[in-house]
Coordinates of C-alpha atoms in Angstrom, one line a residue:
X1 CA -44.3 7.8 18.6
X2 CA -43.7 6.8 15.1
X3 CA -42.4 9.8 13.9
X4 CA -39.9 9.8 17.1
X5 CA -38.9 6.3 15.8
X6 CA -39.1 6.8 12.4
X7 CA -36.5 10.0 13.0
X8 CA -34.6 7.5 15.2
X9 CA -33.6 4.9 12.4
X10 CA -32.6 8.3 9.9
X11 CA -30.1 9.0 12.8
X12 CA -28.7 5.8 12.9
X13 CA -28.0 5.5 9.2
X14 CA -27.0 9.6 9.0
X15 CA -24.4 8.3 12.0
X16 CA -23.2 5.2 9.9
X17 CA -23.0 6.8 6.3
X18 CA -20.7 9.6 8.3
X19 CA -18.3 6.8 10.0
X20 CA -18.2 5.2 7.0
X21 CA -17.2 8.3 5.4
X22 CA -14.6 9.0 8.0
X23 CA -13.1 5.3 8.0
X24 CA -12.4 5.6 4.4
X25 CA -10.7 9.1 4.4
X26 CA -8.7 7.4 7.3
X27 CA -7.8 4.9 5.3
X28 CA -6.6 7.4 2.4
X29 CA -4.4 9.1 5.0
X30 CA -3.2 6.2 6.5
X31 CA -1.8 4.9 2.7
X32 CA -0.5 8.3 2.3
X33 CA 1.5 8.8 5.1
X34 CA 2.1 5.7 7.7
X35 CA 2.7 3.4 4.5
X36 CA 5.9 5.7 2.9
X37 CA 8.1 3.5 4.8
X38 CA 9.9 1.3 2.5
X39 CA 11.0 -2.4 3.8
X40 CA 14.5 -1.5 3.7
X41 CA 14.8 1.1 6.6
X42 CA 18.5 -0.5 8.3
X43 CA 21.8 1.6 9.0
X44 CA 23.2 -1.4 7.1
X45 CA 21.5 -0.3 3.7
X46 CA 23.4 0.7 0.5
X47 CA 22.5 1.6 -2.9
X48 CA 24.4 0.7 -5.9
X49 CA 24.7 2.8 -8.6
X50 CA 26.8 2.6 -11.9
X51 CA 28.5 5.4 -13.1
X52 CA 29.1 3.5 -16.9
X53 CA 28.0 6.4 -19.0
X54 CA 28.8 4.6 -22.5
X55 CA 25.9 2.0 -22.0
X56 CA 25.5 1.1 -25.9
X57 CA 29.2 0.5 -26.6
X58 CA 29.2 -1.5 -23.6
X59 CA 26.5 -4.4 -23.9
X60 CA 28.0 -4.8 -27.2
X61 CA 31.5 -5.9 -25.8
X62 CA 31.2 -9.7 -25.2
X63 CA 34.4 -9.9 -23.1
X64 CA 33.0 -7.1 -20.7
X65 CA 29.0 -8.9 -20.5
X66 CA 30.8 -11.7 -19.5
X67 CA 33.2 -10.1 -16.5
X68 CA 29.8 -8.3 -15.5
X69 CA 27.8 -11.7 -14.7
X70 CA 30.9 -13.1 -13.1
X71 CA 31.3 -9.9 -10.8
X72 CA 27.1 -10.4 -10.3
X73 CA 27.2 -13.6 -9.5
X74 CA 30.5 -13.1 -6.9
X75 CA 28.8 -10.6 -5.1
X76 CA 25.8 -11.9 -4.5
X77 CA 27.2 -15.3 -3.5
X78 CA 28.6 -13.1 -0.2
X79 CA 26.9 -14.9 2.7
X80 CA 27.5 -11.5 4.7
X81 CA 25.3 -9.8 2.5
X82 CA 21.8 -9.3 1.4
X83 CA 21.2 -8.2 -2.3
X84 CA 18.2 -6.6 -3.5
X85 CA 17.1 -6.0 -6.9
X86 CA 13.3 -4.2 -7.7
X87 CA 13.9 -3.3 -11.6
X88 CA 10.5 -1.9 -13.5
X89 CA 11.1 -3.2 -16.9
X90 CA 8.1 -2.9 -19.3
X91 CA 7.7 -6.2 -22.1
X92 CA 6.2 -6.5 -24.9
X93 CA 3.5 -8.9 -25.1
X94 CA 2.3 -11.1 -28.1
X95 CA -1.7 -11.1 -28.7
X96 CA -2.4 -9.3 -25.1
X97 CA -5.4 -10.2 -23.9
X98 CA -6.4 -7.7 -21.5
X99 CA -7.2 -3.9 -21.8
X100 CA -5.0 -0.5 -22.3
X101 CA -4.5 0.2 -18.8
X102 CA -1.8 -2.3 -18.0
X103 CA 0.4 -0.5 -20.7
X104 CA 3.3 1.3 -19.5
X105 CA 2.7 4.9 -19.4
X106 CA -1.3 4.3 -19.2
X107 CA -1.4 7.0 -16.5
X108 CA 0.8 9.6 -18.1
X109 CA -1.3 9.4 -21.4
X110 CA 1.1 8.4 -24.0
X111 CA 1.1 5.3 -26.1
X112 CA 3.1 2.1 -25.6
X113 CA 2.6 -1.0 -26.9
X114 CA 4.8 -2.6 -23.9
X115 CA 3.1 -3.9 -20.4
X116 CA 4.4 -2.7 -16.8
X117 CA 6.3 -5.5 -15.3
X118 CA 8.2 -5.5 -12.4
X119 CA 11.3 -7.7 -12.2
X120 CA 12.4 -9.0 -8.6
X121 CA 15.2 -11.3 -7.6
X122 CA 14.4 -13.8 -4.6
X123 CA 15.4 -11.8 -1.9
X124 CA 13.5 -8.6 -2.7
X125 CA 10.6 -11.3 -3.4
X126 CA 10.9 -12.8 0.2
X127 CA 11.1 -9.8 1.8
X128 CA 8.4 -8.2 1.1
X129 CA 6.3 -11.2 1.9
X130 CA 5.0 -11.2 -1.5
X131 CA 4.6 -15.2 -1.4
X132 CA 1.7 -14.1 1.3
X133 CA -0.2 -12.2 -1.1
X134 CA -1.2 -14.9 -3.9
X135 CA -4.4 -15.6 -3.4
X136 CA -4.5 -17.9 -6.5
X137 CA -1.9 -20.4 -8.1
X138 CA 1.8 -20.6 -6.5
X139 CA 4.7 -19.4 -5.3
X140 CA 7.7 -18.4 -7.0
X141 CA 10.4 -20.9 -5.8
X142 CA 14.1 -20.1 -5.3
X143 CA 15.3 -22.0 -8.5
X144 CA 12.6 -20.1 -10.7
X145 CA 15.1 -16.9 -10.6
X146 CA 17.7 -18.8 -12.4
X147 CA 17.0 -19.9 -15.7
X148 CA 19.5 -21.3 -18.9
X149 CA 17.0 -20.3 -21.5
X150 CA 13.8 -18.0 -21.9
X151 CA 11.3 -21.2 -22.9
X152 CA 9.0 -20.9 -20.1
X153 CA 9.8 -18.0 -17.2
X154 CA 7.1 -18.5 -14.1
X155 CA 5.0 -15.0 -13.9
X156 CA 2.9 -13.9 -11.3
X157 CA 0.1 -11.3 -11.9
X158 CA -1.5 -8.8 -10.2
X159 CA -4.9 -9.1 -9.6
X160 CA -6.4 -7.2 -11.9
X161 CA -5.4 -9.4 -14.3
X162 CA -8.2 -12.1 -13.6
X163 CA -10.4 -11.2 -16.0
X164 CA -8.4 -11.9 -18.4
X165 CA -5.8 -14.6 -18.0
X166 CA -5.9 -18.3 -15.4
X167 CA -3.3 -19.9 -13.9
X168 CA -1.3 -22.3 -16.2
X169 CA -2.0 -19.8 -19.4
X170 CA 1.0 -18.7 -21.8
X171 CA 2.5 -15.3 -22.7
X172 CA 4.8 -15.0 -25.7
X173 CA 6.9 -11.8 -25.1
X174 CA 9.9 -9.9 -26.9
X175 CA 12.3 -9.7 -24.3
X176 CA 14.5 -7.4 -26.3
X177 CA 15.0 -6.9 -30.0
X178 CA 14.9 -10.6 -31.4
X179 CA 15.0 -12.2 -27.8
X180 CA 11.7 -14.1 -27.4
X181 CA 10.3 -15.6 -24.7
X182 CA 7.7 -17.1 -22.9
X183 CA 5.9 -16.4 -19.8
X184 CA 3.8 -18.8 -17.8
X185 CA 1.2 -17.6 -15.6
X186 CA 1.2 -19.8 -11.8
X187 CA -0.4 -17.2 -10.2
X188 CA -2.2 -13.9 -8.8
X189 CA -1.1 -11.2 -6.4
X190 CA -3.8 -9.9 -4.0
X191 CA -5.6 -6.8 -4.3
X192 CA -3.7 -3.4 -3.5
X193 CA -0.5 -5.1 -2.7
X194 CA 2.6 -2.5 -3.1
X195 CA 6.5 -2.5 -3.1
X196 CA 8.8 0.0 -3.0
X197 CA 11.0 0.2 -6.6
X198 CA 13.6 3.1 -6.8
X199 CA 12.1 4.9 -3.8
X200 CA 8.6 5.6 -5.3
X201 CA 5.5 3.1 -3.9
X202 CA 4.4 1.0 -6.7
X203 CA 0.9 -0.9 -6.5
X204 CA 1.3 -4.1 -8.4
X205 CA -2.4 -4.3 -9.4
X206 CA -1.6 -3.8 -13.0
X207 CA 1.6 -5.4 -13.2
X208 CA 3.5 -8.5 -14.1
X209 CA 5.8 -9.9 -11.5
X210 CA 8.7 -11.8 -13.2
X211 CA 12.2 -12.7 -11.3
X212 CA 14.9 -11.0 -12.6
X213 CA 16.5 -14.2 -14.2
X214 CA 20.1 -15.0 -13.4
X215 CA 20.8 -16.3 -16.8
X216 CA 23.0 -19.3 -16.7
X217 CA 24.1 -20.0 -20.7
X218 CA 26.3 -17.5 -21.9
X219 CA 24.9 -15.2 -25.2
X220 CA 24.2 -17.4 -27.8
X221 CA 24.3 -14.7 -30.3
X222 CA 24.7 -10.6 -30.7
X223 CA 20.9 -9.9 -29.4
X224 CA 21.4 -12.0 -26.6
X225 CA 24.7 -10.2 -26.0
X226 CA 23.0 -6.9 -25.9
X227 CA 19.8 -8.0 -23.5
X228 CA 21.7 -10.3 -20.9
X229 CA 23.9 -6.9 -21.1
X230 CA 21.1 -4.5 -20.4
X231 CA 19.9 -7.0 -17.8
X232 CA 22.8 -7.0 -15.8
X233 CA 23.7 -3.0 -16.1
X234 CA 20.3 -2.9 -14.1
X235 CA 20.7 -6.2 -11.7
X236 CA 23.6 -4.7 -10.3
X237 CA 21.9 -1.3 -9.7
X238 CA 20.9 -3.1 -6.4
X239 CA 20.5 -2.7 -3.1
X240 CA 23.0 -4.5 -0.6
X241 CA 22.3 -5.0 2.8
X242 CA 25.3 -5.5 5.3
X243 CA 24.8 -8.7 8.1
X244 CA 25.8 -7.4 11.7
X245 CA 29.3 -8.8 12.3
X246 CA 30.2 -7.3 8.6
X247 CA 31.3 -3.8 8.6
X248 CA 30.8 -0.8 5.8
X249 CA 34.7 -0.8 5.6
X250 CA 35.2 -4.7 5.5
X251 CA 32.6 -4.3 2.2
X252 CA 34.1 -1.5 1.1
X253 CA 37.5 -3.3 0.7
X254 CA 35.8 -6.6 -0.4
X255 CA 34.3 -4.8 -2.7
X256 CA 36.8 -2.8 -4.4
X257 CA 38.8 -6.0 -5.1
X258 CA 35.8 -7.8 -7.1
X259 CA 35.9 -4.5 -9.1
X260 CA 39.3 -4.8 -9.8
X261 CA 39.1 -8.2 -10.5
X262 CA 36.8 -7.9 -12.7
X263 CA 37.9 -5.1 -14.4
X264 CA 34.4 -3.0 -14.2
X265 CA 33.6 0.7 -14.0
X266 CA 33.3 2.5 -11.1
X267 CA 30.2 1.9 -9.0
X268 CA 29.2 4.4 -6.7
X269 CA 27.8 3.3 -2.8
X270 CA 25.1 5.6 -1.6
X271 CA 23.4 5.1 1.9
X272 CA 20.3 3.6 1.0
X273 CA 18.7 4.8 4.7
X274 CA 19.5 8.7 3.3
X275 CA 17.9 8.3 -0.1
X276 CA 14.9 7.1 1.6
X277 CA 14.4 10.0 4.4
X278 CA 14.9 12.5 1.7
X279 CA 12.6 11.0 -0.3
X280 CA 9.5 10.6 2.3
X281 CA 10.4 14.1 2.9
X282 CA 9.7 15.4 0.0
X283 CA 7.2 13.3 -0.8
X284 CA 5.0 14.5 2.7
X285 CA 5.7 18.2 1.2
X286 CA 3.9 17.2 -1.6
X287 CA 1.4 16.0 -0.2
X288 CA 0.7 18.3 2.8
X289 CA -1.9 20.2 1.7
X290 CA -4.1 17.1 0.7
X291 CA -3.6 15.1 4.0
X292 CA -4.4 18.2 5.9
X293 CA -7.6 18.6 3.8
X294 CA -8.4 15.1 4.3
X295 CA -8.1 15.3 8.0
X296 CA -10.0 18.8 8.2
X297 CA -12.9 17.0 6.4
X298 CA -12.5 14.0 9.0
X299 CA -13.0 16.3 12.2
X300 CA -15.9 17.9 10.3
X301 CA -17.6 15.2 9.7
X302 CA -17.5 13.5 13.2
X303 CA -18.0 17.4 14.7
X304 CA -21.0 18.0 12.7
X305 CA -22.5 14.8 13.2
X306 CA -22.4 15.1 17.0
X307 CA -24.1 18.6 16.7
X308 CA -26.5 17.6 14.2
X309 CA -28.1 14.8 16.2
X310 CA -28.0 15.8 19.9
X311 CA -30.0 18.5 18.5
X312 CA -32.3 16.8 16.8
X313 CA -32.5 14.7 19.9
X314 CA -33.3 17.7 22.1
X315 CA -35.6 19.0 19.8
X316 CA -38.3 15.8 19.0
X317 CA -38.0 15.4 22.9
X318 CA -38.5 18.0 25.1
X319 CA -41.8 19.2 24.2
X320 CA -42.6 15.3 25.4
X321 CA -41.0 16.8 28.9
X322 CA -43.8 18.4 30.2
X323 CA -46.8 15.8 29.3
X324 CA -44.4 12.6 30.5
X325 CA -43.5 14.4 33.8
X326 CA -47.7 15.8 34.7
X327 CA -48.4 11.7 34.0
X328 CA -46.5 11.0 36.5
X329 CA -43.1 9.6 34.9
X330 CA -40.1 10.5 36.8
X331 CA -36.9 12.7 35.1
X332 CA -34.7 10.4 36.0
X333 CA -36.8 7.9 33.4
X334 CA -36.8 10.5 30.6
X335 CA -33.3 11.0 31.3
X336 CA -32.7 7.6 31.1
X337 CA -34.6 7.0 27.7
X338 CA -32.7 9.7 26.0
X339 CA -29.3 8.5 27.3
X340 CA -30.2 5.4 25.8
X341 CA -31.4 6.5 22.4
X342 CA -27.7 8.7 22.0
X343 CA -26.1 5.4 23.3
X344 CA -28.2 3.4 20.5
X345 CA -27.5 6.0 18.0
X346 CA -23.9 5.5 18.0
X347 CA -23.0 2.4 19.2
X348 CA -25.6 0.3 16.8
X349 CA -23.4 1.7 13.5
X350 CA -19.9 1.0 15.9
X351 CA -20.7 -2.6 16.2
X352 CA -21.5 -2.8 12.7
X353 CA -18.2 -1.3 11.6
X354 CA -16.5 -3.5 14.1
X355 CA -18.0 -6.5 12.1
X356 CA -17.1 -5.4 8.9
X357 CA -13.6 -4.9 10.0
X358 CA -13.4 -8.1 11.8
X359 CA -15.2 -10.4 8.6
X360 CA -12.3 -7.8 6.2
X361 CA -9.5 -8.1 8.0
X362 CA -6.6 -5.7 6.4
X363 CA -3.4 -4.3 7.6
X364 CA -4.9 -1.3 9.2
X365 CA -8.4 -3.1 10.6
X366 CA -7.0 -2.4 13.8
X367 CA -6.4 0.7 14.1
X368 CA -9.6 1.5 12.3
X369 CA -11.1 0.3 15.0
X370 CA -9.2 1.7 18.4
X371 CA -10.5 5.4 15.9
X372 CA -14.3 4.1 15.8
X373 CA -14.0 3.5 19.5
X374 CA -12.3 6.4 20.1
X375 CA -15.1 8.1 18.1
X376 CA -17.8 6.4 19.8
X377 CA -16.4 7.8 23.6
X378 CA -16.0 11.4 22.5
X379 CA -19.3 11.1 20.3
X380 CA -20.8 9.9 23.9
X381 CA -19.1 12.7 26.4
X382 CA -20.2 15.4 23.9
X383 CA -23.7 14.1 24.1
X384 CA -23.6 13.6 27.9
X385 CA -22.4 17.5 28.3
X386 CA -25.4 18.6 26.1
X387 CA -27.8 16.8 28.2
X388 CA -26.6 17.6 31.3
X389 CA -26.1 21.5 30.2
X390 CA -30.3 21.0 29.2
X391 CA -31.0 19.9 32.1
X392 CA -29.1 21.8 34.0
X393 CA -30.4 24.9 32.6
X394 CA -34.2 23.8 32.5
X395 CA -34.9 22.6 35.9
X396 CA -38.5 19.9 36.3
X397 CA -40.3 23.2 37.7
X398 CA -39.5 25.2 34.4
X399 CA -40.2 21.8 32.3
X400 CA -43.5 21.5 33.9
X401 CA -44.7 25.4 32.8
X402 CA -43.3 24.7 29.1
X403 CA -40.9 27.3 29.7
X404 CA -37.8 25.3 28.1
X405 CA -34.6 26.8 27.0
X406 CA -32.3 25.4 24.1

């Protein structure tokens, strides 16, 4: 009897250590695949991309810097449209107190001595409901994305990032050649939160989360001429989402005239909900082969998990069958017992999961466990079956000679 329980307890940590297993190789797929849809998915949705192809004789024009913020600040003063800018801009930072893998280009193995940053205006901010992931310090308020000088700019980090810097700390960073600044810390993003920058899922872990300033003063000197002009070449490499009662046409036109006004080069409009399809196409090519290797390995754990233990099951019980039934116990008892053990097997590491899930909530806690459950019910069918096929096929009569078949 202690060997029968002693085998049952194994089981029941074999059968969690599996669903464990399986839950996080969900999880992987579920990041993978569900999670390529970016926030801005609307009809509505255009890209804008600049076609200025003399960049450096450009910032360097004063006159045209200038005509570029008022154009900026024009078109995104349009109440009948949304404008979103996600810009990765490494910085370099003064004294940096944390380790190499926050330095741009960390993962492709070259050296930089700059940090990845991420540089959001207040509407891509809002939208992706990235005030609801600091889990330390504040928010980032509306009049923190305009600024008249670089003395203190409001920073979020990711949360990797705690072990090295608090809220309320200080970073002095070169903006651009002689363009100084500095960066206060008022808080820290949650783990694994993501956004979507130039169609590619970035995980702000690692990062710095500054707005990208609207910079009231006009340049001061000729590096601040060329960094607000840098700046704005990539603010206005935005996307612009269209209200309902306002028309592709209507913007078109509108839009046209605040170039001409302006006098700016020629923009091009691209359908933001295009760019993206083609992109989470290619990107599920590309990873086809390793979310169909991740779901083979799912099915074979849960398959061999069921066969494993309904066997051993079978096996440490039925040559029980013949002494419990000449004692005098009944088959629908022994029946009964091992229904029950199958049923303890699986459901005891179930309810477990279930806790965890429930105490760790996350985005996908729910659907992790409708697949437990959905686990548990075809763990339970399979092991019905097998019983009812022993049973079936080894009657009391051939029990009570010890004549049992597999």
């Amino acid at each position: 009897m202690k060997k029968e329980n002693t085998i049952y307890i194994i089981m029941i940590l074999y059968i969690l250590l599996n669903l464990v297993c399986v839950n996080i190789l969900f999880s992987n797929v579920y990041d993978s695949y569900f999670e390529l849809f970016p926030v801005n998915d609307s009809e509505d949705t255009y890209r804008l991309v600049d076609m200025e192809e003399s960049v450096s004789s450009f910032v360097k024009d004063y006159e045209k810097v200038v005509h570029l913020k008022d154009f900026y600040n024009e078109l995104g003063n349009n109440s009948l449209i949304e404008y979103y800018e996600e810009i990765e801009q490494p910085v370099e930072v003064d004294e940096f107190k944390a380790t190499e893998i926050f330095r741009y280009g960390y993962e492709e193995q070259f050296e930089s001595d700059e940090i990845k940053q991420i540089l959001l205006n207040y509407n891509s901010w809002h939208n992706n409901n990235l005030c609801e992931k600091i889990i330390e310090g504040d928010d980032l308020k509306k009049s923190d994305f305009v600024q008249e000088n670089y003395e203190e700019i409001p920073v979020i980090l990711g949360y990797e990032y705690r072990d090295y810097y608090n809220i309320g700390d200080t970073m002095d960073v070169t903006l651009s050649t002689d363009v100084f600044g500095h960066y206060k810390v008022i808080g820290i993003m949650n783990k694994d939160t993501s956004i979507w920058v130039n169609d590619n899922l970035v995980y702000l872990d690692r990062y710095i989360i500054a707005p990208a300033l609207t910079i009231q003063q006009e340049p001061c000197d000729y590096s601040d001429l060329i960094y607000q002009g840098f700046l704005y070449m990539q603010k206005i490499n935005g996307v612009v989402k269209l209200s309902d009662n306002y028309s592709f046409q209507e913007f078109m036109v509108d839009f046209e005239r605040l170039r001409i006004k302006y006098n700016i080069f020629d923009i091009n409009i691209l359908n933001y909900s295009t760019l993206e399809t083609n992109a989470l196409k290619l990107l599920l090519y590309e990873n086809s082969n390793n979310l169909m290797g991740m779901l083979i390995l799912m099915c074979t754990y849960i398959f061999i998990s069921v066969i494993v233990y309904i066997l051993i099951i079978l096996n440490s019980s039925r040559y029980r069958f013949r002494v419990y039934i000449i004692s005098g116990y009944r088959l629908l008892d022994l029946k009964k017992n091992i229904y029950c053990k199958i049923l303890g097997i699986v459901v005891i590491p179930i309810l477990f999961l279930l806790f965890i899930n429930y105490e760790y909530w996350t985005d996908i806690s729910g659907i992790m466990d409708l697949l437990d459950i959905c686990m548990l019910i075809t763990v339970c069918l399979l092991s019905m079956i097998a019983m009812f096929i022993f049973f079936k096929k080894n009657p009391v009569e051939r029990i009570i000679h010890g004549d049992v078949n597999d």
